[in-house]
Coordinates of C-alpha atoms and ligand atoms in Angstrom, one line a residue:
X10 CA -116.9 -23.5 -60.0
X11 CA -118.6 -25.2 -56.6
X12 CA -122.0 -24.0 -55.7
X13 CA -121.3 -22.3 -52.3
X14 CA -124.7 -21.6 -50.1
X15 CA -125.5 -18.6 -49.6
X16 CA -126.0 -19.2 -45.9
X17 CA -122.2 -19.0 -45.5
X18 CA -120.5 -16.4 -44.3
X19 CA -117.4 -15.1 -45.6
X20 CA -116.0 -16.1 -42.3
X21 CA -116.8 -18.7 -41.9
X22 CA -115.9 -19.9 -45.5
X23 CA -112.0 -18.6 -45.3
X24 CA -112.3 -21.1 -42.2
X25 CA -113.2 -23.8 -44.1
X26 CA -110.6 -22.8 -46.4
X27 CA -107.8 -22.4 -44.2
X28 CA -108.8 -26.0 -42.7
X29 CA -108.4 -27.5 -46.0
X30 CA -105.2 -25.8 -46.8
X31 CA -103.9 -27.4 -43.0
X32 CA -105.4 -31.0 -43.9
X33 CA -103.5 -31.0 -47.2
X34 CA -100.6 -29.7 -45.4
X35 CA -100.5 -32.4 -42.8
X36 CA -101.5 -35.9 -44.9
X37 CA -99.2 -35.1 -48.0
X38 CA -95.7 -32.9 -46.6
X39 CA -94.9 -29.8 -48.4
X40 CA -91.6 -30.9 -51.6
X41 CA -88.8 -28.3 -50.9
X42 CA -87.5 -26.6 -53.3
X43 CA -83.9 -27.1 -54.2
X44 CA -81.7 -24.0 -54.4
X45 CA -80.8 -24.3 -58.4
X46 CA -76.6 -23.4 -58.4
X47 CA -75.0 -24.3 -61.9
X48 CA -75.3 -25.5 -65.3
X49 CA -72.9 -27.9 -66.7
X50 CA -72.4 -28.5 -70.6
X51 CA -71.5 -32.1 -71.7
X52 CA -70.8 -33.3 -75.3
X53 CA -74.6 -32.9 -76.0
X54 CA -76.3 -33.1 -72.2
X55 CA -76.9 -30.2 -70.2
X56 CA -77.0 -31.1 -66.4
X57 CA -78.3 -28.7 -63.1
X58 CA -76.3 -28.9 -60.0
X59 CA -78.9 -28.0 -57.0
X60 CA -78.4 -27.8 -53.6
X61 CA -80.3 -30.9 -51.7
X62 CA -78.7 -29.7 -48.2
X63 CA -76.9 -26.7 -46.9
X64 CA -75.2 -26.2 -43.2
X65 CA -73.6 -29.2 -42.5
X66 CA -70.8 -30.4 -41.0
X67 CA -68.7 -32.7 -43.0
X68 CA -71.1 -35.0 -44.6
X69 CA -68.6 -37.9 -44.6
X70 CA -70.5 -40.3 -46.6
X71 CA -73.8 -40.6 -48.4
X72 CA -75.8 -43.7 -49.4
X73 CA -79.2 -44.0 -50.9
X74 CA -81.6 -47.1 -49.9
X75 CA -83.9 -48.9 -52.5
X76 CA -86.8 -46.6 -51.0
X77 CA -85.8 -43.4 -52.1
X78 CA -83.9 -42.0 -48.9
X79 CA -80.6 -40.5 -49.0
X80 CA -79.0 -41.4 -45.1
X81 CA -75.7 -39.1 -44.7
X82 CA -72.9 -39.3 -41.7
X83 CA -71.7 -36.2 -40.4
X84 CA -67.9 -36.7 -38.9
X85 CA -69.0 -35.4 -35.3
X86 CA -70.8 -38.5 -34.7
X87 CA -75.0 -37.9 -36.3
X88 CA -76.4 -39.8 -38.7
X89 CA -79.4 -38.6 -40.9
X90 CA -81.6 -38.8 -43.8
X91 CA -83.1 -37.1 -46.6
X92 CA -86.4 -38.0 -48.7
X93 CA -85.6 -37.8 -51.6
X94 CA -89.2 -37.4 -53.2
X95 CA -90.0 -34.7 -50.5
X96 CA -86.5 -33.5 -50.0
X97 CA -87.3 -32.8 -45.8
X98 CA -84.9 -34.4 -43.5
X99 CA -85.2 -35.7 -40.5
X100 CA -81.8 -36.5 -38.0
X101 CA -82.0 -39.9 -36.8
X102 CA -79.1 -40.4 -34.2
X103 CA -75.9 -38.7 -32.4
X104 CA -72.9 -41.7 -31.5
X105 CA -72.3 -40.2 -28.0
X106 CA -69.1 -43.0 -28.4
X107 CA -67.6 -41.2 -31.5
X108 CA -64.0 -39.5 -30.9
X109 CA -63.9 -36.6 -33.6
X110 CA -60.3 -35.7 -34.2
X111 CA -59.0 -34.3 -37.5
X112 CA -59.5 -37.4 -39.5
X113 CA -60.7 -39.6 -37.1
X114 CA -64.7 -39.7 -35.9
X115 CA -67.9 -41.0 -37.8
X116 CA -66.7 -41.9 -41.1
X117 CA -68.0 -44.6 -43.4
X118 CA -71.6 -46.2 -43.8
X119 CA -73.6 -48.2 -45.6
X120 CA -76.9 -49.4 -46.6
X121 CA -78.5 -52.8 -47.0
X122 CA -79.0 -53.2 -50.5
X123 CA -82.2 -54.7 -49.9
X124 CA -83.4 -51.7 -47.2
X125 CA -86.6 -52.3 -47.8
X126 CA -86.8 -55.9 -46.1
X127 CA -83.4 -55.8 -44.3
X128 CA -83.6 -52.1 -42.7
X129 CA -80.0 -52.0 -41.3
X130 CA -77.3 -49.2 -41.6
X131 CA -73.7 -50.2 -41.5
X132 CA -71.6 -47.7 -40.0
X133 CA -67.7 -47.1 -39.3
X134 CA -66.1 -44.8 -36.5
X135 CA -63.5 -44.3 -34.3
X136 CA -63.8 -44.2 -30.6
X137 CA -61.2 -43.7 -28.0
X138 CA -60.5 -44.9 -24.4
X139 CA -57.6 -43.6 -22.8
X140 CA -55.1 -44.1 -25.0
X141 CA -56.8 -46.8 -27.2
X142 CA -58.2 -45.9 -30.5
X143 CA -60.4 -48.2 -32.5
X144 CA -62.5 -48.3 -35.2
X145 CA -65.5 -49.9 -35.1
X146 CA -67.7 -51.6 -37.5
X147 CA -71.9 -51.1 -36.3
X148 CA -75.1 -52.3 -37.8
X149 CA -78.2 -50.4 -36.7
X150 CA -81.8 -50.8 -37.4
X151 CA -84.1 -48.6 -39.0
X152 CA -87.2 -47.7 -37.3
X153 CA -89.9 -45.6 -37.2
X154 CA -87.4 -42.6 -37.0
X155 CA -84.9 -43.5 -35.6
X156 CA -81.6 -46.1 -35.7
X157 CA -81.9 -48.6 -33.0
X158 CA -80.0 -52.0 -31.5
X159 CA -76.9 -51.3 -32.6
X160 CA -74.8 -54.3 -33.2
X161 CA -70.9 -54.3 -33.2
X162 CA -69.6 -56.6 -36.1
X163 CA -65.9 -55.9 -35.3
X164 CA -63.7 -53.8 -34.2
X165 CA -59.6 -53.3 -35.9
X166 CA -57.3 -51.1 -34.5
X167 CA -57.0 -47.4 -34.8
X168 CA -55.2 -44.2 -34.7
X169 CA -55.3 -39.9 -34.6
X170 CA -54.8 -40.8 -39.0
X171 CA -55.1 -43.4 -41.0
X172 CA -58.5 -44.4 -40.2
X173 CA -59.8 -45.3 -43.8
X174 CA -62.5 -46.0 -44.6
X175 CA -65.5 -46.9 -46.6
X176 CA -68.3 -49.8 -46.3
X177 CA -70.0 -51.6 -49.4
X178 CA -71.7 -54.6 -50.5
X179 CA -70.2 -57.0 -53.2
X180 CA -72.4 -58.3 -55.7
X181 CA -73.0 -61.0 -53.5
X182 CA -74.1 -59.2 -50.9
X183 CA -71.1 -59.4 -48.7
X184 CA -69.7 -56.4 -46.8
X185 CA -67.0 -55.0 -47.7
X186 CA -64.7 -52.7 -45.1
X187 CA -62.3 -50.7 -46.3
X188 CA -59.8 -50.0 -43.3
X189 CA -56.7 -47.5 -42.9
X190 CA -53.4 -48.9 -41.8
X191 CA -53.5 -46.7 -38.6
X192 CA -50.3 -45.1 -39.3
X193 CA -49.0 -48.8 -38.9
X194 CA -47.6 -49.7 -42.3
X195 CA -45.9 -53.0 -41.6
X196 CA -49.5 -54.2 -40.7
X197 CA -50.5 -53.8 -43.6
X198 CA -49.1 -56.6 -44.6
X199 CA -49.2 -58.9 -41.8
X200 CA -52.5 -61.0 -41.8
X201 CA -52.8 -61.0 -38.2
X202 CA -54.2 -57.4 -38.2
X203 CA -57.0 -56.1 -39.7
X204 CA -55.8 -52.2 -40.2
X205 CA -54.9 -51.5 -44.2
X206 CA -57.6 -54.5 -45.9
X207 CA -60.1 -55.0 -47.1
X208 CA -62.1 -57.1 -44.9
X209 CA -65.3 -58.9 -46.1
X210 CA -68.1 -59.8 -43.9
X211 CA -71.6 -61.7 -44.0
X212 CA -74.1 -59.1 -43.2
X213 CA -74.9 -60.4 -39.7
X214 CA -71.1 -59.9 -39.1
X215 CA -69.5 -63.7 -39.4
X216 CA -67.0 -64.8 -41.4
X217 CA -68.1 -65.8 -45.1
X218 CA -67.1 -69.4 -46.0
X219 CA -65.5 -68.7 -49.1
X220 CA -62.8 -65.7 -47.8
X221 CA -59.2 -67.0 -48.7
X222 CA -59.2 -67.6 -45.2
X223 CA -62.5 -69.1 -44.6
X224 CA -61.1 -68.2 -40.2
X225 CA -60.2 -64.4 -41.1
X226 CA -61.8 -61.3 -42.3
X227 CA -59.2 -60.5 -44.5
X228 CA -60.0 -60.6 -48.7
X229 CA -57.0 -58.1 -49.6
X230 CA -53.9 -56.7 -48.1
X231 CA -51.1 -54.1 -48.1
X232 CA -53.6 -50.7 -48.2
X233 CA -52.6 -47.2 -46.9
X234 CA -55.5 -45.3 -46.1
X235 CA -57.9 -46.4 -48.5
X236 CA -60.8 -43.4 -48.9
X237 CA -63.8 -44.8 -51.5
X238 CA -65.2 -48.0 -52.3
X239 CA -67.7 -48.6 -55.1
X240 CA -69.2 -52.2 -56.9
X241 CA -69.9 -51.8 -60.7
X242 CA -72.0 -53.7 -62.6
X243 CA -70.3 -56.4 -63.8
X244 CA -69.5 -56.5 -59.9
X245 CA -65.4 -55.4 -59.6
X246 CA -64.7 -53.4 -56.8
X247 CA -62.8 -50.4 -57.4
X248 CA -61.2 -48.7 -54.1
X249 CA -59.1 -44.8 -53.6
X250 CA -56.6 -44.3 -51.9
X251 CA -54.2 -41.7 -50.6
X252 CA -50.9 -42.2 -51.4
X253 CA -47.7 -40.6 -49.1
X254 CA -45.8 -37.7 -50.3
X255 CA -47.0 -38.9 -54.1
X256 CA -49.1 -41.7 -56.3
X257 CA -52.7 -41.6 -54.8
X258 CA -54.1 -44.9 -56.3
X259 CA -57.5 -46.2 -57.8
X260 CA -56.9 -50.4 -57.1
X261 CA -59.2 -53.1 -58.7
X262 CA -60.0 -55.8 -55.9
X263 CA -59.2 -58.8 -56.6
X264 CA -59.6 -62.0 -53.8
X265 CA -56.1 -62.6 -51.6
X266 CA -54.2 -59.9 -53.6
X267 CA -51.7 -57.5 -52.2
X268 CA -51.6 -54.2 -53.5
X269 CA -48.0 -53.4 -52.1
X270 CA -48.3 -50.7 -49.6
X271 CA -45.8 -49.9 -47.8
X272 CA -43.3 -52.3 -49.7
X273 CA -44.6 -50.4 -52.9
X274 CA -45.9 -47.1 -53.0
X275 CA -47.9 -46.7 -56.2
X276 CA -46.9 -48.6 -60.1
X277 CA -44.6 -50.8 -59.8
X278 CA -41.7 -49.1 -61.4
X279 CA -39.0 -48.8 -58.2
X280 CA -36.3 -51.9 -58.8
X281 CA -37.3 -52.9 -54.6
X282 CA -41.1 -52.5 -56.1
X283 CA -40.6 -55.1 -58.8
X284 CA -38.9 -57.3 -56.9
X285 CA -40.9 -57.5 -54.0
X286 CA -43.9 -57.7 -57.1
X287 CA -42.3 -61.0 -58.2
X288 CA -42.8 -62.7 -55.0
X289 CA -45.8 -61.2 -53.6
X290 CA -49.0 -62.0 -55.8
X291 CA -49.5 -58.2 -55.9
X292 CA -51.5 -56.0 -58.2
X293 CA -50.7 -52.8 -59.7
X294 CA -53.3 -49.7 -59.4
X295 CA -55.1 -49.5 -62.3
X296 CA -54.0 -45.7 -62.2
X297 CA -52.4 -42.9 -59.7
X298 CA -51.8 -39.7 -59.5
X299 CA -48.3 -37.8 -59.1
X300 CA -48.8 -35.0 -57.9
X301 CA -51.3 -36.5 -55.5
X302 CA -55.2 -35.0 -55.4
X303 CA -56.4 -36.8 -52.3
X304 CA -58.7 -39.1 -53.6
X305 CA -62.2 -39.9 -51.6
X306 CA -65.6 -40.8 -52.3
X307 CA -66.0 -43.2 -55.2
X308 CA -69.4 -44.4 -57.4
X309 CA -69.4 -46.5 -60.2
X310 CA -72.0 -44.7 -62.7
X311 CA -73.6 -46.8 -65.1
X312 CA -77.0 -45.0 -66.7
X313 CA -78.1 -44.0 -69.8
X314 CA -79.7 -41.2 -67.6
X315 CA -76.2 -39.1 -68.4
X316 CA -74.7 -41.2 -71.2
X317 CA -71.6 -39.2 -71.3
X318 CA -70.6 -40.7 -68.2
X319 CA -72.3 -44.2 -68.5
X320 CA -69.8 -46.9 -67.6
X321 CA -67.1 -44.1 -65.3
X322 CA -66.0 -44.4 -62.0
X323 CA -66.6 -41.1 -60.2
X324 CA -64.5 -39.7 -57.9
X325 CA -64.2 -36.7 -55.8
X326 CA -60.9 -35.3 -54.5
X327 CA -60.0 -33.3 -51.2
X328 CA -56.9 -31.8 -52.6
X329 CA -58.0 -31.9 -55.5
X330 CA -61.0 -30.2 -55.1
X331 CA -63.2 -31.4 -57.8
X332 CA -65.0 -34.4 -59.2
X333 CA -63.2 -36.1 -61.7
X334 CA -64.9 -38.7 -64.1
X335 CA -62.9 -42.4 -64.9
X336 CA -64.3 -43.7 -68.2
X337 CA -64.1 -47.7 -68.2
X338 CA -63.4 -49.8 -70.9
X339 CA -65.8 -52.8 -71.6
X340 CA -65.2 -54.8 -70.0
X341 CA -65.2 -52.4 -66.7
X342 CA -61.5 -52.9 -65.3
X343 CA -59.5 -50.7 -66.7
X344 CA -60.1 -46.5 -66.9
X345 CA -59.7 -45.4 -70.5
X346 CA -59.7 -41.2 -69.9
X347 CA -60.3 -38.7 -66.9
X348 CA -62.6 -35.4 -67.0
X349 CA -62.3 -33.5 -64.3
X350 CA -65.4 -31.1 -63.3
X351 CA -65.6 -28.3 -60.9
X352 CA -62.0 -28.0 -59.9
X353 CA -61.5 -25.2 -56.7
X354 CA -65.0 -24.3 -57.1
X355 CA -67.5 -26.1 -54.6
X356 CA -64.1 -26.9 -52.6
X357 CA -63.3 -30.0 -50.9
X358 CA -65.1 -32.8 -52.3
X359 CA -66.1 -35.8 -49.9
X360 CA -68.7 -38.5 -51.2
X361 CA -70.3 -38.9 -54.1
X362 CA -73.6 -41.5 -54.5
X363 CA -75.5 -42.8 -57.6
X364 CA -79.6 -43.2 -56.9
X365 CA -81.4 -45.3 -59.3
X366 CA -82.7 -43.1 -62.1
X367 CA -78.8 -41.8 -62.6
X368 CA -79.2 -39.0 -60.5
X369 CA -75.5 -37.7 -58.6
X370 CA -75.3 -36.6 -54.9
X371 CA -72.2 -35.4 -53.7
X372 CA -71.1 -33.6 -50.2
X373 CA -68.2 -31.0 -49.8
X374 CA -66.0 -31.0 -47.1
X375 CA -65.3 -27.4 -46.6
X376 CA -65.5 -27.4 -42.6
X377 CA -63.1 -30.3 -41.8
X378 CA -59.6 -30.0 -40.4
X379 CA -58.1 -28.6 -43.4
X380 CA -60.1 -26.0 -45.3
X381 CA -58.6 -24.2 -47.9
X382 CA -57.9 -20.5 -48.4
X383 CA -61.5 -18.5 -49.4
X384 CA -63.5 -21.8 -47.6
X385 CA -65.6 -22.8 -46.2
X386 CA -68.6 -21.3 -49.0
X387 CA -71.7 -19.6 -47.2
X388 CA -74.3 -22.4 -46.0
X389 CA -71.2 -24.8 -46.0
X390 CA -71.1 -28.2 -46.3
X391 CA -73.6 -28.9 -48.7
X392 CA -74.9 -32.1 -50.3
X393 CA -75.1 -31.4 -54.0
X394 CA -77.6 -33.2 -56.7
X395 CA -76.7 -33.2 -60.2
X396 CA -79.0 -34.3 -62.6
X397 CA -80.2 -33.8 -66.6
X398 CA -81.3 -30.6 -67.3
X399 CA -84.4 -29.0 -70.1
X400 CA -82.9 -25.8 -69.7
X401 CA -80.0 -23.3 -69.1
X402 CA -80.0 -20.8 -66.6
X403 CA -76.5 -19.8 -66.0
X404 CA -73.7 -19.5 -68.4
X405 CA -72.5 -23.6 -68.1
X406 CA -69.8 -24.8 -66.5
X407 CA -67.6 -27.6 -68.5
X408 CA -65.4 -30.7 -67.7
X409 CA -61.4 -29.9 -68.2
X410 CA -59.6 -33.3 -70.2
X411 CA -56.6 -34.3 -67.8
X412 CA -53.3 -33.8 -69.1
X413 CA -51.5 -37.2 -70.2
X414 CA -48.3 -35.8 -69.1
X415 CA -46.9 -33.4 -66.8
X416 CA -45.9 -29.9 -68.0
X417 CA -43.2 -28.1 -66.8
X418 CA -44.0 -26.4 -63.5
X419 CA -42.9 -23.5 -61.8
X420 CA -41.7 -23.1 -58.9
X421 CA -45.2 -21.9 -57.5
X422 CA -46.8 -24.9 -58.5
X423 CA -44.4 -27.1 -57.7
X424 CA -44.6 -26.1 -54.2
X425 CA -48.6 -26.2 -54.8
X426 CA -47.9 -29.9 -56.7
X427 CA -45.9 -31.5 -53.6
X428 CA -45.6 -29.3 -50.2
X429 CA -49.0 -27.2 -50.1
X430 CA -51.2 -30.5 -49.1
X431 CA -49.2 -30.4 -45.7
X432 CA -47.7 -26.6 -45.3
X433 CA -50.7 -25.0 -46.7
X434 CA -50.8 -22.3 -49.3
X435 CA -50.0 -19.3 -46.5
X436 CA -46.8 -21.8 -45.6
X437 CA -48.2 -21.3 -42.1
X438 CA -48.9 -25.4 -42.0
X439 CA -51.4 -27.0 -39.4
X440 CA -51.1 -26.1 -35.5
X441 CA -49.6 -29.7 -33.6
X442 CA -49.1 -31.5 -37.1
X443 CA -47.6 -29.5 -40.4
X444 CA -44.8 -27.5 -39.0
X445 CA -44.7 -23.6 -40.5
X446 CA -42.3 -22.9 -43.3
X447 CA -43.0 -19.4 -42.7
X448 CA -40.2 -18.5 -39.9
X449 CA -38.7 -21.9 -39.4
X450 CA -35.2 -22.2 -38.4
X451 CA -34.7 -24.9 -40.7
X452 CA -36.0 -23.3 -44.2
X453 CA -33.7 -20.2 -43.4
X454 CA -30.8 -21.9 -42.3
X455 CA -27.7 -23.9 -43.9
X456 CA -28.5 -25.1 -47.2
X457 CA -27.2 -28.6 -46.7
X458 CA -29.2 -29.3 -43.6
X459 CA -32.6 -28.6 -45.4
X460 CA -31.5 -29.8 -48.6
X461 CA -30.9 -33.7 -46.8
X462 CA -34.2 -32.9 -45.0
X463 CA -36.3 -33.2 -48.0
X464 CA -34.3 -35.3 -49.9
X465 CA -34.7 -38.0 -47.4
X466 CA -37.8 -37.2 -44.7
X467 CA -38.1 -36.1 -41.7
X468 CA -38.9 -38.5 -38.6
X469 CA -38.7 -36.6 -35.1
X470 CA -39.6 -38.7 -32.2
X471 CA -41.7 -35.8 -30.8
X472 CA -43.6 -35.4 -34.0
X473 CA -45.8 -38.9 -34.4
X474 CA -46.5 -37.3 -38.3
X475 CA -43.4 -37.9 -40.4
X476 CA -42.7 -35.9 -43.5
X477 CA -41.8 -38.1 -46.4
X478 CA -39.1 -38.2 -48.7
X479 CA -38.9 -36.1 -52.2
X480 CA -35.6 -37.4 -53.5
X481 CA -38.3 -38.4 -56.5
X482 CA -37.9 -34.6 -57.7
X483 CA -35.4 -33.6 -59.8
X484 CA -33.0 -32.0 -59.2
X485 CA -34.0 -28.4 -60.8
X486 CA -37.7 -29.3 -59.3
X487 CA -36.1 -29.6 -55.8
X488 CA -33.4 -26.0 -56.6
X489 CA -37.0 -24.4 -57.4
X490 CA -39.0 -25.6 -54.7
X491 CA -36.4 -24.5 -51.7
X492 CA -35.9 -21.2 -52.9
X493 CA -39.2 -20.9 -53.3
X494 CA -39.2 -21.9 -49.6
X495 CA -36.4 -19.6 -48.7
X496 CA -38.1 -16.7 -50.3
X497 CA -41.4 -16.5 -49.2
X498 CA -43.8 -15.3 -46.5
X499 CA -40.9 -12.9 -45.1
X500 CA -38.5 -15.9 -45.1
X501 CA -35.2 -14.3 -47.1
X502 CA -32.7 -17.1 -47.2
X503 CA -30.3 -17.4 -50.1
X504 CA -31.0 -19.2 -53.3
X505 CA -30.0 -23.6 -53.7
X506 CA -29.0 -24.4 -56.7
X507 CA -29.0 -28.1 -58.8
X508 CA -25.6 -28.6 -58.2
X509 CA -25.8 -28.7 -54.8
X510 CA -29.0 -30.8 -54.4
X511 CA -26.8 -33.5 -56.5
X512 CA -24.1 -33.4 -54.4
X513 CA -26.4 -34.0 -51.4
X514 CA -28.2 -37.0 -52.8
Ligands
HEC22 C1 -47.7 -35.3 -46.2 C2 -47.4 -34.1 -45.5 C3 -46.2 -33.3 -45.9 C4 -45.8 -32.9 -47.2 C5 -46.6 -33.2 -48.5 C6 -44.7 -32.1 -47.0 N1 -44.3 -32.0 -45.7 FE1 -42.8 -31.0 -44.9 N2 -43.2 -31.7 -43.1 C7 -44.2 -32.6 -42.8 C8 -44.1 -32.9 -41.4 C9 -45.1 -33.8 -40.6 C10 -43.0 -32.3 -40.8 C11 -42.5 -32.4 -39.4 C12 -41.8 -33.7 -39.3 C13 -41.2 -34.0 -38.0 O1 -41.0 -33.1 -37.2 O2 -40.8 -35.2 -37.7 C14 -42.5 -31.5 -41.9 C15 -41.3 -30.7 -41.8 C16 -40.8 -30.0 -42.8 C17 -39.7 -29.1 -42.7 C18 -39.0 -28.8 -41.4 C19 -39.6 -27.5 -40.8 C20 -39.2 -27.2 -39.4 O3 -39.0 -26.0 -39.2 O4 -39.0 -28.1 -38.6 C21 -39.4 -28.6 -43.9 C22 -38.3 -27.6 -44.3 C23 -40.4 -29.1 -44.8 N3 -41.2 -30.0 -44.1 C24 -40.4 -28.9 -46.2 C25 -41.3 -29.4 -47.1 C26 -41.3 -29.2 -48.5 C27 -40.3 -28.3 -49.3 C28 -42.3 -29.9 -49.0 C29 -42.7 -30.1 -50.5 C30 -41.7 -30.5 -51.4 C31 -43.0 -30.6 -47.9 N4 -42.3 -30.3 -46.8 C32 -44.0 -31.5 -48.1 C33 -45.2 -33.0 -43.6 C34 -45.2 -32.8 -45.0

């Protein structure tokens, strides 16, 4: 207990008081406190899921640097950061050139791995003039607090879709762009573009020696729209990617390959697939997904902080809705199981980010151009940090083992499975893009007509999204799905049957 004289007044002591208390206040800043959400049970781990961030809007990606800050893109165009000791963050920058559209607008970043003595921030977005749409590939530099001198490394063509993308650096400290094939397919394989590669950079921007090309950007070819990229330790490069109608992909990098696309769409298992295999030094995903779950946001995880998870890929989905977890083998290039975590529960699931102690961050995307039914979730989009817990506050969540094989679906989730990514759940689609089901002319009219429809795509000149083809379903799958169709949402056409999808093929 400190001697106080006896000369001072109470007043003026709760002044000295209240001085000290501002002092403190000002030299060391105030930790927030995270809002505590979940519990999640593993094998023998318990892990919290906290809120780090609430009320943003579509935290696109999220990167931590080797001093503890956690810098996030929102799609509109800002860029900001988050201390992670003191959890208060400060917005460092809005793009004024960012066009937000949909899919299109600030999208992928990245951090110098060494942030400390290289302070730059590597971001991609899209920007239009007139009727040109780019993406763009930007260094900026850290200071003080804000993100200045910003440097364009390149720039590759663009579109409304299909923008990609995702920055990273190899093991060798190259950069690595992930870019869409702007709704361009053929380019994707044609080395003179730069849409639907991976490109690979020195960090200042020039062109590394040692590419296949040592004159070209270009390290891989034949990519879709490519949504996560992530270096493990052993230093392979795992990518998502959203496949068409079906067969979203996780790919394994590997220099001057082609991974197919749009030749191939997913394994290799069509007879044009193989053959085109044969002569095309091509490399088979080392897994996909039918029905598709809109891959994004992938981390390779490798700490003892969560063993469970030690040595996984993990991957959030949009469609998907949850965070699903890609066990490796040894020697880290091939996934051996998949967990799946918080399916339709924090929603759309953007980016997830690994700091160094093992800790997970991951942002929802509840507020971009396709929320689902019941979203967004009050103080929407969040960033998310999962980490080991001491205790359990709330009845645990657990993971949910992914079925090796497809069950038999009904006609409800089939729809769900294959139609409800584009039509929605209401069948009332997206205004400009996914035509309604509910009301259209087509669903309630002549069997044959819609039947041909799905079976082989729809391209209308005025429509620059095309639907793709479904002749993959059976035909039972395809009988279930149209009535389904037919009957729904006040639609009251009469029933298709198998025999009649057969005789259409
Ligand atoms: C990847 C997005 C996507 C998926 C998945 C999808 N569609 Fe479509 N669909 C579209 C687009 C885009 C159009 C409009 C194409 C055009 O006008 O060129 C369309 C049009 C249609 C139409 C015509 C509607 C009208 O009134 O013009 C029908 C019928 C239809 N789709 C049924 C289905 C069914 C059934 C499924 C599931 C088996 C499905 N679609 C899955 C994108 C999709």
């Amino acid at each position: 207990m400190p001697i106080i004289p006896t000369t001072l007044t109470n007043r003026a002591l709760s002044l000295i008081i209240l001085l000290s208390v501002v002092w403190c206040s000002c030299s060391k800043p105030e930790n927030k406190d995270l809002t505590f959400l979940d519990n999640v049970k593993l094998e023998s781990s318990i892990l919290k899921v906290e809120t780090l961030q609430d009320s943003l809007e579509v935290p696109w990606d999220i990167a931590i640097t080797n001093n503890n800050f956690l810098f996030f893109t929102e799609q509109y165009g800002a860029i900001s950061y988050i201390n992670l000791e003191t959890h208060q963050q400060q917005k460092l920058l809005v793009i004024p050139e960012v066009w937000h559209q949909r899919t299109a607008g600030l999208l992928a970043m990245a951090v110098h791995p060494d942030f400390k003595q290289n302070p730059y921030v590597y971001v991609h977005y899209t920007t239009k003039t007139d009727t040109l749409i780019f993406n763009k590939l930007v260094r900026y530099t850290f200071k003080g607090d804000t993100l200045e001198s910003p440097k364009e490394l390149l720039k590759v063509k663009g579109f409304k879709a299909h923008n990609g993308g995702r920055i990273t650096f190899s093991k060798s400290g190259k950069i690595l762009w992930a870019t869409g094939d702007a709704y361009h397919g053929d380019e994707s394989q044609d080395l003179n573009f730069l849409n639907g590669k991976i490109l690979r950079l020195n960090p200042d921007g020039s062109i590394p020696a040692d590419n296949p090309n040592p004159k070209s950007y270009v390290w891989a070819r034949g990519f879709r729209n490519m949504q996560g990229i992530t270096v493990t330790n052993k230093g392979n490069v795992f990518t998502s990617e959203h496949g068409d109608a079906i067969e979203d992909e996780v790919n394994l990098i590997e220099k001057n390959r082609n991974y197919g696309w749009p030749a191939i769409e997913g394994l290799h298992n069509l007879p044009e697939e193989i053959v085109f295999a044969q002569a095309n030094n091509t490399k088979e995903p080392v897994k996909s997904w039918t029905p598709v779950i809109a891959p994004a946001g992938i981390a390779y995880y490798g700490s003892a902080s969560i063993p469970e998870w030690n040595n996984s890929l993990l991957l959030t989905t949009l469609k998907g809705q949850s965070l699903r977890v890609l066990k490796l083998n040894e020697e880290g290039k091939a996934i051996v199981s998949e967990e799946i975590f918080f399916e339709n529960y924090y929603g759309r699931l953007r980016d997830v980010c690994v700091d160094a102690n093992g800790v997970i961050y991951i942002s929802t995307s509840n507020k971009d151009w396709k929320p689902q039914v019941d979203f967004p979730l009050p103080g929407d989009d969040k960033i998310l940090k999962i980490s080991i817990s001491d205790k359990v506050l709330k009845k645990p969540l657990t993971g949910l083992k992914a079925q090796a094989t497809l069950q038999h679906l009904n006609a409800a989730q089939l729809y769900q499975s294959y139609c409800v990514s584009c039509h929605q759940a209401d069948g009332k689609g997206v205004k400009d893009v996914f035509p309604a089901l509910a009301g259209s002319a087509m669903v309630n009219g002549p069997s044959t007509g819609l039947i041909k429809a799905v079976l082989n795509g729809i391209n209308r000149k005025e429509n620059p999204q095309k639907m793709p083809s479904f002749a993959f379903l059976k035909d039972q799958e395809l009988a279930d799905i149209l009535i389904y169709i037919r009957q729904n949402w006040g639609n009251q056409a009469s029933k298709i049957n198998e025999t009649e999808i057969a005789q259409n093929r």
